[in-house]
XYZ file of C-alpha atoms in Angstrom:
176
model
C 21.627 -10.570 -1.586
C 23.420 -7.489 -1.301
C 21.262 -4.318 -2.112
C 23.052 -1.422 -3.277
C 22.202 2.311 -3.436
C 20.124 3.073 -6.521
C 21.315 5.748 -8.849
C 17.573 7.529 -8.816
C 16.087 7.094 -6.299
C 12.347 8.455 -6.084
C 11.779 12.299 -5.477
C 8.029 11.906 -4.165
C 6.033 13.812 -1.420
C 6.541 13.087 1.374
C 3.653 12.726 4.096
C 3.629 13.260 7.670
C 1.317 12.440 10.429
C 1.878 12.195 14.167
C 3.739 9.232 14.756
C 4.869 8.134 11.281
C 6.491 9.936 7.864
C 5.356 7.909 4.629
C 7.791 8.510 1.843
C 8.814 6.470 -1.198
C 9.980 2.912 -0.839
C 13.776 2.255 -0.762
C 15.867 -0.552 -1.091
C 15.883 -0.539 3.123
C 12.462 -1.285 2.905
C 12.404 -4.636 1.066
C 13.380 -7.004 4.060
C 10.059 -6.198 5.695
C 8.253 -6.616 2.638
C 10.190 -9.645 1.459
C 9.124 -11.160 4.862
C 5.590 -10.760 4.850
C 5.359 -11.920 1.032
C 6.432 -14.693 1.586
C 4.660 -15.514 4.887
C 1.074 -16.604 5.142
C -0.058 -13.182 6.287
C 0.624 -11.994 2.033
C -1.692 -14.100 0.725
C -4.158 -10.811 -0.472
C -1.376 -9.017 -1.850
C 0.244 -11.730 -4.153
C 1.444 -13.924 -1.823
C 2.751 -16.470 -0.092
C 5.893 -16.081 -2.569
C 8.006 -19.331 -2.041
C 11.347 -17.276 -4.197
C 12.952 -14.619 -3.034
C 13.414 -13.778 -6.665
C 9.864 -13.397 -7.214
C 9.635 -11.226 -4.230
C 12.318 -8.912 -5.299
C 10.244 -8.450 -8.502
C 7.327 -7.950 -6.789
C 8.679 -5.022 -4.474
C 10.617 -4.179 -7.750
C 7.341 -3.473 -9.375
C 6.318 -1.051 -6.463
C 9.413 1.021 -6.960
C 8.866 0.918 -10.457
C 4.862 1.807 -10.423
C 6.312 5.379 -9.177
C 8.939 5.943 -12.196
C 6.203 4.856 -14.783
C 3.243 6.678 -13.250
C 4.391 9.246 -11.213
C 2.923 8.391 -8.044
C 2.648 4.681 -5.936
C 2.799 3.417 -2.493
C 4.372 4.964 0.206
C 6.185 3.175 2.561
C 5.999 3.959 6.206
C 7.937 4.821 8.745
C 8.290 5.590 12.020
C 8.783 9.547 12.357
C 11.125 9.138 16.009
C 12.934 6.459 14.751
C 13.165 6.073 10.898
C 12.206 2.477 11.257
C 9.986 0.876 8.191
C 6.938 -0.555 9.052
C 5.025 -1.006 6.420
C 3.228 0.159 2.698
C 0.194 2.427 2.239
C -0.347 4.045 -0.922
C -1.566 4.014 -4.934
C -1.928 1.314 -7.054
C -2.819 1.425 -10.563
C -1.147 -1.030 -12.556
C -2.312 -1.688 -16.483
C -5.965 -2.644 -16.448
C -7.286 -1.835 -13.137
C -10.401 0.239 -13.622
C -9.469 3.241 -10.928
C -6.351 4.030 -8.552
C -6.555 1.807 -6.063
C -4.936 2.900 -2.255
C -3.857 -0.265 -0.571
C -1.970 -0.889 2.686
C -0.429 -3.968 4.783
C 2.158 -3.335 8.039
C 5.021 -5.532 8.405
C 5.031 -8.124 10.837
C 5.258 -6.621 15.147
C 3.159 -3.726 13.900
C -0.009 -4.946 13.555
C -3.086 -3.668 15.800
C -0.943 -0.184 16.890
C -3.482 1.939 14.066
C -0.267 2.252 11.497
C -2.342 1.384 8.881
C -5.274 3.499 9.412
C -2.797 6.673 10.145
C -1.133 5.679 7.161
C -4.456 5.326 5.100
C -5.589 8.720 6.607
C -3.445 10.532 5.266
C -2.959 9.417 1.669
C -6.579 9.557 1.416
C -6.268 13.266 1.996
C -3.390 13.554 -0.022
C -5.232 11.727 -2.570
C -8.361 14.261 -2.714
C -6.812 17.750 -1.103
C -3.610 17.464 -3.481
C -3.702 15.163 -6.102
C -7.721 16.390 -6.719
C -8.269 12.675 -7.826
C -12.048 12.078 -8.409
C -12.158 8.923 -7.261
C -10.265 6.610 -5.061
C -11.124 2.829 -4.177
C -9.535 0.213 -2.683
C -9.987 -3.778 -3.869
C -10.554 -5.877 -1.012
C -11.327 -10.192 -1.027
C -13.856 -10.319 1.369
C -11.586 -12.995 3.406
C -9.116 -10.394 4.294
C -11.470 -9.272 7.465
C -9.239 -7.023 8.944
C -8.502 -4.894 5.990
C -12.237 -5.184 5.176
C -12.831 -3.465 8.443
C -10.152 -0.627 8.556
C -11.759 0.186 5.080
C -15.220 0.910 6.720
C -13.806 2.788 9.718
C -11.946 4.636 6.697
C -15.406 5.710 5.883
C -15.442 3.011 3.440
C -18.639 2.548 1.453
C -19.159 -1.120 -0.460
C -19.786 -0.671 -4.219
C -21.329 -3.107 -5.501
C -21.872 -1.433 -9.234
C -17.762 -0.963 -9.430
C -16.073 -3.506 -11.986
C -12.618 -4.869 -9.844
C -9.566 -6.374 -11.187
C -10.464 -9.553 -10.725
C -13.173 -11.907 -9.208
C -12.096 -12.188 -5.741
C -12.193 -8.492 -5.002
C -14.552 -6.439 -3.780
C -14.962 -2.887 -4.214
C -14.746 -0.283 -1.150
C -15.291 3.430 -2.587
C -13.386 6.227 -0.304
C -14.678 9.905 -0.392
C -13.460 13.571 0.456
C -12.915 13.675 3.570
């Protein structure tokens, strides 16, 4: 599939840490997402998608969370090199109970701290310049590792949240 340039593309902040910039996804960013979709390792996020149409709508629907809601998922990069590495960001589609931040790395990135970088700052973002009350993230207590990087986050279980769904639990973030 050929992707072409989109007439509007998203003007949203953009974040910078150390090592990485997190800005607003772009068509360049789909073949890492498409990949881990559809591979074993997105079966938390939606996945394993088995159509590539299905995960163009999927990654359509992140693009699109920004131009209905004003704000989404980042997707990060590598600030020497430009290179995409994965999503970190807001999520607050129709009928979740609070904005959700959420995160996954593409695959060869894994276990280098993207993710928690990545979480670190939108989390500050989140409370320092969006002044959002609340922020949680909705976690199946299978996915260990994300479990994990939600505690070292600072993380704290909430067991009197409602979730989405039945499979998620509910890890409330604070000021930092």
């Amino acid at each position: 599939m050929d992707i072409i340039t989109p007439i509007s593309p998203i003007d949203g902040p953009v974040l910078t840490t150390d090592r990485l910039v997190l800005r607003a996804p772009k068509a360049a960013d789909y073949p890492g997402f498409k990949a881990l979709i559809m591979s074993d390792r997105g079966k938390f996020i939606g996945g394993p998608l088995d159509d590539e149409g299905r995960a163009w709508r999927a990654f359509a629907s992140i693009i699109g969370h920004w131009h209905l809601i004003g704000f989404g998922v980042f997707a990060i990069t590598e600030a020497s090199s430009g290179e995409s590495m994965g999503l970190c960001g807001h999520w607050f589609p129709e009928g979740t109970p609070e904005i959700e931040i959420g995160w996954n790395v593409f695959e060869g990135f894994e276990g280098k701290g993207i993710a928690f970088e990545a979480a670190s700052a939108v989390i500050t973002y989140s409370f320092e310049t969006m002044a959002l009350p609340t922020l949680v993230s909705y976690i199946n207590p299978k996915n260990h590792r994300s479990v994990a990087l939600a505690k070292r986050l600072g993380a704290i279980l909430d067991e009197n949240a409602a979730a989405p769904d039945t499979t998620s639990a509910v890890y409330r973030h604070s000021a930092r």
